Structures are given as structure tokens and as C-alpha cells.
Short mmCIF file of C-alpha atoms in Angstrom, two decimals:
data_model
loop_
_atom_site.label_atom_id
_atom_site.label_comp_id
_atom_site.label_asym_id
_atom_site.label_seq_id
_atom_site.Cartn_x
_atom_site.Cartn_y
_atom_site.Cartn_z
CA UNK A 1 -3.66 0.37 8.84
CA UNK A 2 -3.37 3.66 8.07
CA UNK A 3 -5.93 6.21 6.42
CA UNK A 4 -3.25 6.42 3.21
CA UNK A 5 -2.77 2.42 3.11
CA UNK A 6 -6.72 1.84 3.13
CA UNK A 7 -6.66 3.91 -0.31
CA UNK A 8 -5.60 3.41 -3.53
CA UNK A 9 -2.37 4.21 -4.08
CA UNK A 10 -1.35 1.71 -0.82
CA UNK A 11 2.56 1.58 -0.37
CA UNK A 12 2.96 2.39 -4.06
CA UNK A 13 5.24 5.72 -4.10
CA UNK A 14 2.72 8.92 -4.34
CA UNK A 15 2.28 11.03 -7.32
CA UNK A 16 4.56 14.12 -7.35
CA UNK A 17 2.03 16.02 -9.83
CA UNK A 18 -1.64 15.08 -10.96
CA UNK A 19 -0.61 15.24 -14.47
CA UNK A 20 1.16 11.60 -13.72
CA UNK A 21 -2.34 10.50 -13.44
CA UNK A 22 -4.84 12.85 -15.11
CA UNK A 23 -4.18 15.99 -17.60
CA UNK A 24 -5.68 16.95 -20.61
CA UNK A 25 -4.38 18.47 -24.11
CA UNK A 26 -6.18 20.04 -27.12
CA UNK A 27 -5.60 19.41 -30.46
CA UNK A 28 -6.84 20.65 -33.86
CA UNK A 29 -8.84 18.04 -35.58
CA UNK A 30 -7.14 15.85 -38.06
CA UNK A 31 -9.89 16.68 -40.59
CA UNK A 32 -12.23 19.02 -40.69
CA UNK A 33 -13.16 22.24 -38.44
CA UNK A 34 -12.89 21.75 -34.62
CA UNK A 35 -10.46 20.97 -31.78
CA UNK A 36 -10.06 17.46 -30.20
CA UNK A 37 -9.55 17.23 -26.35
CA UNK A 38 -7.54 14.66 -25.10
CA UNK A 39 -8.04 14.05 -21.29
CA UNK A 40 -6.41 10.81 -19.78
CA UNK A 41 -7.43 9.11 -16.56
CA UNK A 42 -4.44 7.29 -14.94
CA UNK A 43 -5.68 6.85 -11.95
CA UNK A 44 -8.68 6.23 -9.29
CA UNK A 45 -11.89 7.80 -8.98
CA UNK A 46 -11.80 9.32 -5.79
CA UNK A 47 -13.80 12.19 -4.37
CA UNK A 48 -10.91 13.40 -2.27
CA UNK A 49 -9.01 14.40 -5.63
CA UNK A 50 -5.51 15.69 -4.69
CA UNK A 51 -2.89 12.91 -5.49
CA UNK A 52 -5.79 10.51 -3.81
CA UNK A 53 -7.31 10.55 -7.21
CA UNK A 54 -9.49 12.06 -10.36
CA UNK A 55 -12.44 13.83 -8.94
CA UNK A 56 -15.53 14.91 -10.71
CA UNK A 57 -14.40 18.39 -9.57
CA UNK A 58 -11.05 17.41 -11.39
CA UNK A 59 -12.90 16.84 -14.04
CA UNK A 60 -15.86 19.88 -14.48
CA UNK A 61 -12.27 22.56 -14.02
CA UNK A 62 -10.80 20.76 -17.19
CA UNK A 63 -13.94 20.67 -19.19
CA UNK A 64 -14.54 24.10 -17.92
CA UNK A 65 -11.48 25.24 -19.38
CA UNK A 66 -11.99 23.75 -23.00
CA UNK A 67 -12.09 26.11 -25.62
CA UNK A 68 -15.16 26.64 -27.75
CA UNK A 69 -13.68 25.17 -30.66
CA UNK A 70 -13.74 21.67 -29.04
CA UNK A 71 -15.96 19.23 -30.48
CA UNK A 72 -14.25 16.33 -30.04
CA UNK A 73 -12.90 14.55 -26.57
CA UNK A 74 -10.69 11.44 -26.52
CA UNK A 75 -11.51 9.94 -22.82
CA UNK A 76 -8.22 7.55 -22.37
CA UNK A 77 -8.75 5.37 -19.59
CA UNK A 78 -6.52 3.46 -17.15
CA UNK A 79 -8.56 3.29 -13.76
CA UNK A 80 -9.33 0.70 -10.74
CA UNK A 81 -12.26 2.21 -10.33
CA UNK A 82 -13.15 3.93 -7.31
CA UNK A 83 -16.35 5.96 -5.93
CA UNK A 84 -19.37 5.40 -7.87
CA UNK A 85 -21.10 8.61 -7.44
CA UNK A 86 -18.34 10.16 -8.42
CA UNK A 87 -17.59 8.26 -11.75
CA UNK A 88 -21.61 8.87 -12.42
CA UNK A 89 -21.25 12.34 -12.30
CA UNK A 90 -17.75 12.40 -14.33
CA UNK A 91 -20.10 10.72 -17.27
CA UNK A 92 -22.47 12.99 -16.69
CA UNK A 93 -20.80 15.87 -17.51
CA UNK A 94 -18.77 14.29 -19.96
CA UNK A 95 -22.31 13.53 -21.62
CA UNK A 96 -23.56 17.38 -20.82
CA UNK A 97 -20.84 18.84 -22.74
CA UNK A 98 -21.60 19.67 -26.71
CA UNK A 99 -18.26 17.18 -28.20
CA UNK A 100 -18.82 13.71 -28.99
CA UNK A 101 -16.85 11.27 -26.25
CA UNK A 102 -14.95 8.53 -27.46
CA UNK A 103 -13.23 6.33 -24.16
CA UNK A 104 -9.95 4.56 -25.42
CA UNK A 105 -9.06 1.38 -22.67
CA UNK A 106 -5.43 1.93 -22.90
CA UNK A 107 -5.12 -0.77 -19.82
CA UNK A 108 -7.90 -1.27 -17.37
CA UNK A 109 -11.72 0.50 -16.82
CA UNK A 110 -12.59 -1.47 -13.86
CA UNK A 111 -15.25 -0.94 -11.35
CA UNK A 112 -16.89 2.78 -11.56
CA UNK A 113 -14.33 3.63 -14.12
CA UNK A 114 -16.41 0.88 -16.56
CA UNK A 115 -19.18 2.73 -16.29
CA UNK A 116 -17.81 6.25 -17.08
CA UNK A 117 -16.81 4.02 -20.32
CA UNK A 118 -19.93 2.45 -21.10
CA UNK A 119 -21.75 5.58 -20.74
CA UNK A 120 -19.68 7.31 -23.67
CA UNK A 121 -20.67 7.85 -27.20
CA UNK A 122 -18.07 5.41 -28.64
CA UNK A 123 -15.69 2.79 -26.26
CA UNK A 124 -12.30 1.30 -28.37
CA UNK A 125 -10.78 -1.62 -26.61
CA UNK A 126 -6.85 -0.87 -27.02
CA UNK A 127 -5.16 -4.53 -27.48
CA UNK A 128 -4.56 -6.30 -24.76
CA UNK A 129 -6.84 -4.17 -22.27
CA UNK A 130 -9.38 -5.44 -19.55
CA UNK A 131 -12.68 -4.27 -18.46
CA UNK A 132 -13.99 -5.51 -15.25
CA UNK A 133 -17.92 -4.83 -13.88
CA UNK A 134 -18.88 -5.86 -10.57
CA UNK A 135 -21.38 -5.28 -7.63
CA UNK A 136 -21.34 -1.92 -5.75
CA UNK A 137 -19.84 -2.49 -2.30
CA UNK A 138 -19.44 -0.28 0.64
CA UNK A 139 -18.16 -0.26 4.12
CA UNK A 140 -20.66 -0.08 6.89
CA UNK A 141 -20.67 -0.37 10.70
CA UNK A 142 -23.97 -0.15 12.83
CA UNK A 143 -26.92 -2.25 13.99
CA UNK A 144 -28.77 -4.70 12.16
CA UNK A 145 -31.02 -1.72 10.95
CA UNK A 146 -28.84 -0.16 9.74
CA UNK A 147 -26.47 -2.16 7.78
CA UNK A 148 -30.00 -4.43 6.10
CA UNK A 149 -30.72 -0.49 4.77
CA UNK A 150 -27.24 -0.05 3.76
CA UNK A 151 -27.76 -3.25 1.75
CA UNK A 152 -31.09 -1.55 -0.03
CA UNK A 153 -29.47 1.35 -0.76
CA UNK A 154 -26.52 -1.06 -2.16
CA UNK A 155 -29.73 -2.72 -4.53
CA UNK A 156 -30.47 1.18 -5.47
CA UNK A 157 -27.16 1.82 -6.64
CA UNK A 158 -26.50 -1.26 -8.81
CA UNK A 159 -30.11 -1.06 -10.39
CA UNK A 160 -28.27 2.45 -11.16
CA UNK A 161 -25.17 1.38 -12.94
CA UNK A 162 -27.24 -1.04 -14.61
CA UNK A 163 -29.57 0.98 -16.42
CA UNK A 164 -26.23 2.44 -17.86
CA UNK A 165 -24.72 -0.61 -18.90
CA UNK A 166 -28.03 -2.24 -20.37
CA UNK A 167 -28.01 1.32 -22.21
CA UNK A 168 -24.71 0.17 -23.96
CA UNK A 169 -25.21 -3.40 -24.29
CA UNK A 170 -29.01 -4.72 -23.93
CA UNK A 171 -30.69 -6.93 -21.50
CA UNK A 172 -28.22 -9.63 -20.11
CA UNK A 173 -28.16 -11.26 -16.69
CA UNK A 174 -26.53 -8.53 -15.30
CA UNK A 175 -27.28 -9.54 -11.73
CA UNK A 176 -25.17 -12.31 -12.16
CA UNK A 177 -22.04 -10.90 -14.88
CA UNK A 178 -22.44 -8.20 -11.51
CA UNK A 179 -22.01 -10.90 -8.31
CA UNK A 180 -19.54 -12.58 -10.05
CA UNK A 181 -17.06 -9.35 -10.97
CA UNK A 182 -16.39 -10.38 -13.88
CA UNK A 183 -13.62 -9.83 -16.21
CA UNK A 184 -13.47 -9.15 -20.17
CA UNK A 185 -10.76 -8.86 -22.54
CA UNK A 186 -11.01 -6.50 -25.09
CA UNK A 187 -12.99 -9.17 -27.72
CA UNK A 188 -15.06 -10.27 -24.75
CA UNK A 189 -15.92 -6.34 -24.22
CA UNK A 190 -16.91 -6.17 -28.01
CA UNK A 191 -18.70 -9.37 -27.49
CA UNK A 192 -20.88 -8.32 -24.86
CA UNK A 193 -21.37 -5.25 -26.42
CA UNK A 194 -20.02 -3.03 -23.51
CA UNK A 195 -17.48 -1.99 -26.05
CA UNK A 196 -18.03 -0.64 -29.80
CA UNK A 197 -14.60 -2.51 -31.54
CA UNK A 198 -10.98 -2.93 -30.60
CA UNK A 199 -8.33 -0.83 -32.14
CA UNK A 200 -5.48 1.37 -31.40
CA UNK A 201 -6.29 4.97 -30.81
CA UNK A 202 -3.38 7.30 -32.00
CA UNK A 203 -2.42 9.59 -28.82
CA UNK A 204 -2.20 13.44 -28.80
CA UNK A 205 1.14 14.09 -28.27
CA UNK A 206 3.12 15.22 -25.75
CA UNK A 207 0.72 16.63 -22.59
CA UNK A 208 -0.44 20.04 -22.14
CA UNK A 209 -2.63 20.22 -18.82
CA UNK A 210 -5.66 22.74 -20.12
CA UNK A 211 -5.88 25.54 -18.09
CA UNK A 212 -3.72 27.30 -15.91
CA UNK A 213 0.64 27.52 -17.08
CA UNK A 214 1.27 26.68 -13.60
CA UNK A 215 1.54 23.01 -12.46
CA UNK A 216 -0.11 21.48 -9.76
CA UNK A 217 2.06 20.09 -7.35
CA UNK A 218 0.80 17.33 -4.55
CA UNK A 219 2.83 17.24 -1.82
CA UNK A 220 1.64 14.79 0.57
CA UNK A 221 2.12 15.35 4.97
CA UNK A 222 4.41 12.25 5.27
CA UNK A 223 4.39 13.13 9.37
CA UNK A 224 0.79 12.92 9.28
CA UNK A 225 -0.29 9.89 7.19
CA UNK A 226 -4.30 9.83 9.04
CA UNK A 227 -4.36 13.33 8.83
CA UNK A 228 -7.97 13.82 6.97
CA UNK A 229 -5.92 17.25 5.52
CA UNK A 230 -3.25 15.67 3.94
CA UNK A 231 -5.07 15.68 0.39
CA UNK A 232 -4.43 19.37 0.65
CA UNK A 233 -3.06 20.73 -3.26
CA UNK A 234 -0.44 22.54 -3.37
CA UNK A 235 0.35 25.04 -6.01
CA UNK A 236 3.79 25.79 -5.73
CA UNK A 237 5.31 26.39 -9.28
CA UNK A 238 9.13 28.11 -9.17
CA UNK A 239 7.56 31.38 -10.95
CA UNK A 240 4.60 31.71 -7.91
CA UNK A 241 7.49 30.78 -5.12
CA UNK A 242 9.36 33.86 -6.51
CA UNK A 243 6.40 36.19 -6.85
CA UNK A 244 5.98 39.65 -4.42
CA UNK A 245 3.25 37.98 -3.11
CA UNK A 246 2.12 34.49 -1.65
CA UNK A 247 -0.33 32.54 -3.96
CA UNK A 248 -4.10 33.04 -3.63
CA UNK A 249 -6.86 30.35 -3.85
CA UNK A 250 -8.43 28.97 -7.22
CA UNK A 251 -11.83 29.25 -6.25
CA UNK A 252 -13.88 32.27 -4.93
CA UNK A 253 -14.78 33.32 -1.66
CA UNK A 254 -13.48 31.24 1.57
CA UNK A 255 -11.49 28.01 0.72
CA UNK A 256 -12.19 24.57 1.73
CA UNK A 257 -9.89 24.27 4.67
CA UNK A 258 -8.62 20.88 2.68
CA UNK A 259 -8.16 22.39 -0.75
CA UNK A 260 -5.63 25.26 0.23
CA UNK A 261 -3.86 26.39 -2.35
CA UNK A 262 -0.62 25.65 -0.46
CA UNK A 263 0.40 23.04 2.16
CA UNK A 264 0.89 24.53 6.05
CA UNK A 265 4.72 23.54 5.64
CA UNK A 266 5.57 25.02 2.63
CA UNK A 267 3.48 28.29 3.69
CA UNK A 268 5.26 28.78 6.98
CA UNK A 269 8.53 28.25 5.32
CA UNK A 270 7.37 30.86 2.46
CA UNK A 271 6.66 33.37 5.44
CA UNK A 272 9.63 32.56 7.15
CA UNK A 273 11.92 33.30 4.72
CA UNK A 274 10.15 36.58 3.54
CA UNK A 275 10.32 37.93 6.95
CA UNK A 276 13.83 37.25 7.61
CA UNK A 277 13.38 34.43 10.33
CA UNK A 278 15.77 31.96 10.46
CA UNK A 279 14.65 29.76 13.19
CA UNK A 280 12.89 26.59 11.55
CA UNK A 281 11.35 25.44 14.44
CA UNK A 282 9.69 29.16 14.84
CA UNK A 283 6.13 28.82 15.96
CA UNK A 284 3.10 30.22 14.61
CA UNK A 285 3.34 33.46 16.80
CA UNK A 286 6.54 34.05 16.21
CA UNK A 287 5.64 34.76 12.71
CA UNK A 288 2.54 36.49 13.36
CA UNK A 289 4.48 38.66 15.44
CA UNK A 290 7.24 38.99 12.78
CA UNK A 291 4.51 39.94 10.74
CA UNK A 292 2.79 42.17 12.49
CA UNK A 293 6.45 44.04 13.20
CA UNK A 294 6.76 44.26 9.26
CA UNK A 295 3.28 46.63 9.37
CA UNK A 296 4.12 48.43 11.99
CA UNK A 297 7.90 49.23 10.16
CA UNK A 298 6.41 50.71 7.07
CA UNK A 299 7.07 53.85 7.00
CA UNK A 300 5.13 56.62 6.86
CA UNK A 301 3.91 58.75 3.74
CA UNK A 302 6.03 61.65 3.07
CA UNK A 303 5.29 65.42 2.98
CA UNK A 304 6.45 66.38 -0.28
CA UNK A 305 7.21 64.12 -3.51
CA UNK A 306 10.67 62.97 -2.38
CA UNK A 307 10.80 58.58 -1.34
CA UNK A 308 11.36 58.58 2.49
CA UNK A 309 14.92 57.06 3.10
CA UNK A 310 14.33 53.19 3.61
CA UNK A 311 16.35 52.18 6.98
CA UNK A 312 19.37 49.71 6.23
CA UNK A 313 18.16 46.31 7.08
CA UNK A 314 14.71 47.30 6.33
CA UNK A 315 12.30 45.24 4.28
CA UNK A 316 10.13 47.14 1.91
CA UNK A 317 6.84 45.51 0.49
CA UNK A 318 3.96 46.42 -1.03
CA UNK A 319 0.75 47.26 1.46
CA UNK A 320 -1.89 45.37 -0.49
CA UNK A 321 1.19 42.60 -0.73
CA UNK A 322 1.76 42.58 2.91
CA UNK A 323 -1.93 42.48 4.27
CA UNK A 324 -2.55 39.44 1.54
CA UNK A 325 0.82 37.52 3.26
CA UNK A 326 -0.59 38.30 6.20
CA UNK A 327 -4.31 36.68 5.69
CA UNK A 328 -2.38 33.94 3.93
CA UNK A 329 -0.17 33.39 7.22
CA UNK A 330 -3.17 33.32 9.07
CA UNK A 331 -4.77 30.65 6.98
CA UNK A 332 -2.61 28.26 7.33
CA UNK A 333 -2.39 28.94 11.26
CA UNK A 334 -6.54 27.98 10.62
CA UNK A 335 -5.86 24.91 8.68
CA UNK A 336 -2.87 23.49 10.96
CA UNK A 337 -5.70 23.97 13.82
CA UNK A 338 -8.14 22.04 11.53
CA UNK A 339 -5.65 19.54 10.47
CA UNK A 340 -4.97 18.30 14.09
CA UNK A 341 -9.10 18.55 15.10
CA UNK A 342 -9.65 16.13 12.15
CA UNK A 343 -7.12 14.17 12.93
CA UNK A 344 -8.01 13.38 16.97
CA UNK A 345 -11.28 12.85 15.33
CA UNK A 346 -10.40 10.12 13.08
CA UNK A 347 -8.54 8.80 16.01
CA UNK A 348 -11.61 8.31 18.05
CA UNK A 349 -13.45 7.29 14.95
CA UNK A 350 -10.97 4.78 14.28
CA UNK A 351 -11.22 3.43 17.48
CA UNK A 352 -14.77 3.07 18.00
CA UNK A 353 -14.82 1.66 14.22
CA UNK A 354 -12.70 -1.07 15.75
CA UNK A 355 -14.86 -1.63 19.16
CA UNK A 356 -11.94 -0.50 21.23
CA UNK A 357 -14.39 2.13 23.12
CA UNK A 358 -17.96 2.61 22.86
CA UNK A 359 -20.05 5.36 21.36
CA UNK A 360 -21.06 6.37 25.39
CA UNK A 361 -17.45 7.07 26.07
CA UNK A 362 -16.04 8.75 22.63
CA UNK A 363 -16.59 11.98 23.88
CA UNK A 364 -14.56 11.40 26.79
CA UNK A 365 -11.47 10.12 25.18
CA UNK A 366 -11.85 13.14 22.04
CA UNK A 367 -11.24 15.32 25.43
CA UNK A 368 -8.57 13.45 26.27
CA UNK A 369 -6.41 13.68 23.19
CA UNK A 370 -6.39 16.88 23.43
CA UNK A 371 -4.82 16.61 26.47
CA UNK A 372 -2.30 13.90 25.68
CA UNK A 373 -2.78 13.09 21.95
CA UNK A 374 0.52 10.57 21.84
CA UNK A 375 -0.27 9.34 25.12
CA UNK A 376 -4.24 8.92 24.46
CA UNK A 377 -3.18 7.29 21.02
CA UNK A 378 -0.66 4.76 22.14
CA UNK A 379 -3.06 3.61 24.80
CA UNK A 380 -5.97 3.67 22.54
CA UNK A 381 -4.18 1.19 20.36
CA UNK A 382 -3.59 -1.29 22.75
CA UNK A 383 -7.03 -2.22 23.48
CA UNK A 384 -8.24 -5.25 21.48
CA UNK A 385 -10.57 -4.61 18.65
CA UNK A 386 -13.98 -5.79 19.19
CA UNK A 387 -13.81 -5.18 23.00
CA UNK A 388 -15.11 -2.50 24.42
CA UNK A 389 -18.37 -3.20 26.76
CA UNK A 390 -21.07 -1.28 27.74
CA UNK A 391 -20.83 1.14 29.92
CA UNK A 392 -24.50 1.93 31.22
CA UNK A 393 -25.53 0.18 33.99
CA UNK A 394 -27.97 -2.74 34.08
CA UNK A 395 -27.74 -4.03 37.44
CA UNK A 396 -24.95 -4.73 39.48
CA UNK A 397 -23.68 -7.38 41.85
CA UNK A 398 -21.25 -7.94 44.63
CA UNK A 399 -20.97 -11.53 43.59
CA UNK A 400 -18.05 -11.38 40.95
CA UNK A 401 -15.82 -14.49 40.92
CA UNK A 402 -11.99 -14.46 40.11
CA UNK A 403 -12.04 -15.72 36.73
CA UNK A 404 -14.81 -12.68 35.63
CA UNK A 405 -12.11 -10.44 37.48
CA UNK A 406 -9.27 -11.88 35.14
CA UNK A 407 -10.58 -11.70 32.27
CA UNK A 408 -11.90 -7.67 32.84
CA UNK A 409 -8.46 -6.95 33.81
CA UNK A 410 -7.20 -8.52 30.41
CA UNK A 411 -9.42 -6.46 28.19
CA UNK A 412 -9.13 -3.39 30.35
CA UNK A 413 -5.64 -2.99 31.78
CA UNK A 414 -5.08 -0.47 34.37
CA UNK A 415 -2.88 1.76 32.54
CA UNK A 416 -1.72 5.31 33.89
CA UNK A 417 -2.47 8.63 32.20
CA UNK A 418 -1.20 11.93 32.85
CA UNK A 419 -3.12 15.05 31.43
#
């Protein structure tokens, strides 16, 4: 199973843009002074963000964007669910902010995204919609130690998420509506007081994302479906692909080596085509090089007022341009390198996850996939799960019968593997 199958969207085609899933538009209120925000979650609550899913950073850049005239958001909600720190801190700082929140159900708030709509000011059941609440879960691997204190941090987290629903609805049994994930149609919702009344909400209108023109594009690394970097968000709007210059990040300072403004591809092709090469298959120092060739080609300032002819063939940018395409160039040389580190690390982790190796030899095989990452891989994957022995010594005997021998040679074929 792959990283991307083990998440939500599954075989289910991928997002092209986030506002498929989650945008927000502002409206003026219908009476009265104010502006009413419209934000609509479509999709899962997922730290990773990029077309994995709403993130609570997601949401903090929309709310940050708001005007000051807002005093009135419209949460519409169609979510699985997803991570429940992160839905806690989405209602957190839907509850921080000065408007009133009303969540509209327009099909499902299941999971974390029920209590993102619990925790609003006002919840309105759309016909027909569901609301499902259930025990936290999580996925643990370890000692017995470890996993019974996974399970009490487990207890922490529900006692958590029910002080939020009991907030809504009262004192129930919720230890039991929790075990049993239970299910409620829009009347049940009302019933149980987890919702205020059913209705239909009228919508906002055709979507306007708040905050930059520019559209967020996700363009996921098909090549590389474990690659941890493939949530990278890409920026790539027609009027930025045509600009002098390549895009910059969002955010100040250093970005996160997954949230680069532009996938490694689509930057190397950018480059590429801005420096005249034509080769596809051109490395990463080829186009430094290229690059660097481009500096060393400007031409130098003249002694009086006159332009200095510009050589035919020659390609004339802008310094400040040029050194920013540069840095950009080498940025995505950085997060290629990163990309393939994380992956050969999930690789190992995935394989130790599975009890193909054992912790004492990970080391050993991360070496080796650097070396031979196809080779390392393909071998890696044909050891059975829940196999691998101990390697440390306890004693040792001469005495090993034929059938012992056999079965060793089953779990651990000899295979052959060149560096």
C-alpha cells in the first residue's frame, strides 16, 4: 500500500486545485452593516494540507485574509473527518475570531470534522445530511509500554472532544454514543442536541478564494507516490509562468522544504526554458552551469550614457531577476535532494513498520539504498512481514538440525546485491 492509498483521497482521482475542496468568499450581509464569509470544507482534515487536505494552516491564511468588515462566517461542511488536533485547532480559531460561526452540514461532518461543528455558535442540519461521532483512534507500533500509553493518551484525547460535545449537547453516555461510532441523521442531530435545527442554508454564490488573485494549483509527483514531498503546493498561475521572474515563497524567511512554492518538475522546466536548454533530460548541473554562464554573459556597464550593443543570440535579464532564478534553481536542487532522503527513509520505515528488518539493522539497509535504492527496495519487499529476527546474539550452537536450516533459508533467502 502506498503512502497516497493509506490517505484519504485513496484511488479517487486527486484534486487539480484546493478550491475543489476548500475556498472561501465574502459577501455583504443581507441585512444590516457587515460582511458574511463563506468558507466551505470539502474535504479531510489533514495536517499535510496540499491536495492531502484542509489544514488548520489552510485555515488561519483564509481567516487571516478576511476583511475587517466581516462579522459573519458561514462554515459549510462536507468532511470524513481526519486529524483531531488539527480540527481542534480549526475551531479554535474559528471561535478566536470576532464573527459569529454558523456550520451548515451540506453532506457529512464525521469524525474530527463533527467536532469543528459542534464547537460553533450555531450548527443547521441541511436535509438529508449525516453526522457521525466516534472514538479517537490512532496507529501505533512498539512494545507493550508503549502502545498501553498510547491507549492513555487515546483516553486524554476523547475526554477532550468530549468536553466539546457535552458543551453543545449536555451530559449523555458519551462513552458509549463514542465506542459505538455512531451515526445521526439530521433530526437525530437536532435530537441529541449536537445540532441547533435543520434547514437549508442559502449559498454565497459563485466562489471567490479570499486572498491572493492567483490560484493554487496541486500538482501531485505521480513518479513518486511515497515520496513524503509530494504534498508540495504549487503556485503556478499562467500570469506568474509568464512573469520576468520565477515565483517567490508565501511565507517569510526560509521555506519548509515541503511547502515550496513550486514543484521540482515544473521549476526545472521553468529554468530550462528561460535559459535556452532544450535537453529535457538535462541534469541539475547542467542548468546550474547554464546559469551561471547567463551571469557571467551580462555585460558590462558602459562608459558614457549610450546601452552597450546586446550580442545576437544573447539573453538579457534583469540582475536582481537573475540572482532570484538563480536561488530559486538552487532550491529546488535542495528539495529534489530532500525529496529522495525522505523517501529512502520511509522506505526503511516502512519496512521495519512491517517486521521485515529490525530496528538493529535499519541503519544498515538506509546505507544501502543509497547505494542501490531499486535494488535495496525490490529486495526489501520480498521479505515477509512480521519476520525479521533478532540479530544480537544470545548464545549460539553448533547443533542446528535441517528443518531449523529450512525454514531460516525461507525467511531469509540468499539473495545477491551489488552496490
Amino acid at each position: 500500500m502506498t503512502k497516497r492509498d493509506s490517505r484519504y483521497w485513496g484511488k479517487l482521482p486527486v484534486p487539480e486545485s484546493k478550491a475543489e475542496f476548500f475556498n472561501a468568499v465574502t459577501t455583504p450581509a443581507p441585512a444590516g452593516d457587515g460582511t458574511v464569509a463563506t468558507i466551505r470544507l470539502y474535504g479531510p482534515i489533514d495536517s499535510w494540507g496540499g491536495y492531502w487536505g484542509v489544514s488548520a494552516k489552510d485555515v488561519s491564511a483564509v481567516l487571516d485574509a478576511l476583511p475587517s468588515s466581516v462579522n459573519q462566517i458561514v462554515l459549510r461542511i462536507n468532511s470524513p473527518g481526519g486529524e483531531v488536533f488539527e480540527g481542534v485547532s480549526i475551531l479554535n480559531m474559528l471561535r478566536a475570531h470576532k464573527a459569529t460561526v454558523t456550520a451548515v452540514v451540506d453532506g457529512r461532518a464525521a469524525s474530527a470534522a463533527s467536532v469543528i461543528a459542534a464547537g460553533c455558535d450555531e450548527v443547521v442540519m441541511s436535509p438529508g445530511t449525516q453526522m457521525m461521532i466516534h472514538s479517537p483512534s490512532v496507529i501505533a507500533w512498539g512494545n507493550a509500554t508503549h502502545l498501553r500509553k498510547q491507549a492513555t493518551i487515546l483516553d486524554g484525547i476523547e475526554k477532550s472532544i468530549v468536553e466539546i460535545y457535552t458543551a453543545k449537547a449536555g451530559e449523555k453516555d458519551w462513552a458509549t454514543l463514542l465506542a459505538d461510532e455512531t451515526w445521526l441523521t439530521a433530526a437525530e442531530a437536532v435530537e441529541e442536541g449536537l445540532a441547533d435545527r435543520m434547514g437549508v442554508v442559502p449559498d454565497a454564490g459563485e466562489p471567490t478564494t479570499v486572498g491572493d488573485d492567483d490560484e493554487a494549483l496541486l500538482i501531485p509527483d505521480e513518479d513518486e507516490p511515497e515520496d513524503s514531498a509530494a504534498r508540495l503546493v504549487v503556485i503556478a498561475a499562467e500570469a506568474r509562468a509568464s512573469a520576468s521572474q520565477l515565483p517567490v515563497s508565501t511565507e517569510p524567511g526560509e521555506p519548509h522544504r515541503k511547502e515550496h512554492v513550486m514543484a521540482y518538475d515544473d521549476l526545472k522546466a521553468g529554468l530550462a526554458k528561460r535559459l535556452g536548454v532544450t535537453d529535457a533530460a538535462a541534469s541539475d548541473d547542467v542548468l546550474l552551469s547554464a546559469l551561471d554562464g547567463k551571469l557571467d554573459e551580462q555585460p558590462a556597464p558602459a562608459a558614457t550614457d549610450a546601452a552597450p550593443p546586446i550580442p545576437k543570440g544573447a539573453v538579457v535579464m534583469d540582475g536582481t531577476a537573475l540572482e532570484e532564478l538563480r536561488a530559486q534553481a538552487a532550491l529546488g536542487v535542495q528539495a529534489r535532494n530532500e525529496q529522495i532522503s525522505d523517501r529512502r527513509d520511509g522506505i526503511v520505515a516502512k519496512a521495519l513498520g512491517e517486521g521485515r528488518i529490525t530496528a538493529e539493522s535499519r541503519d544498515s539497509w538506509r546505507e544501502q539504498l543509497d547505494k542501490d535504492e531499486e535494488g535495496i527496495t525490490a529486495l526489501l519487499n520480498k521479505f515477509p512481514k512480521n519476520t525479521a529476527l533478532p540479530v544480537a546474539e544470545l548464545g549460539h550452537s553448533d547443533d542446528v538440525t535441517d528443518a531449523e536450516s529450512s525454514l531460516y533459508n525461507r525467511v531469509y533467502p540468499t539473495q545477491k546485491v551489488e552496490a
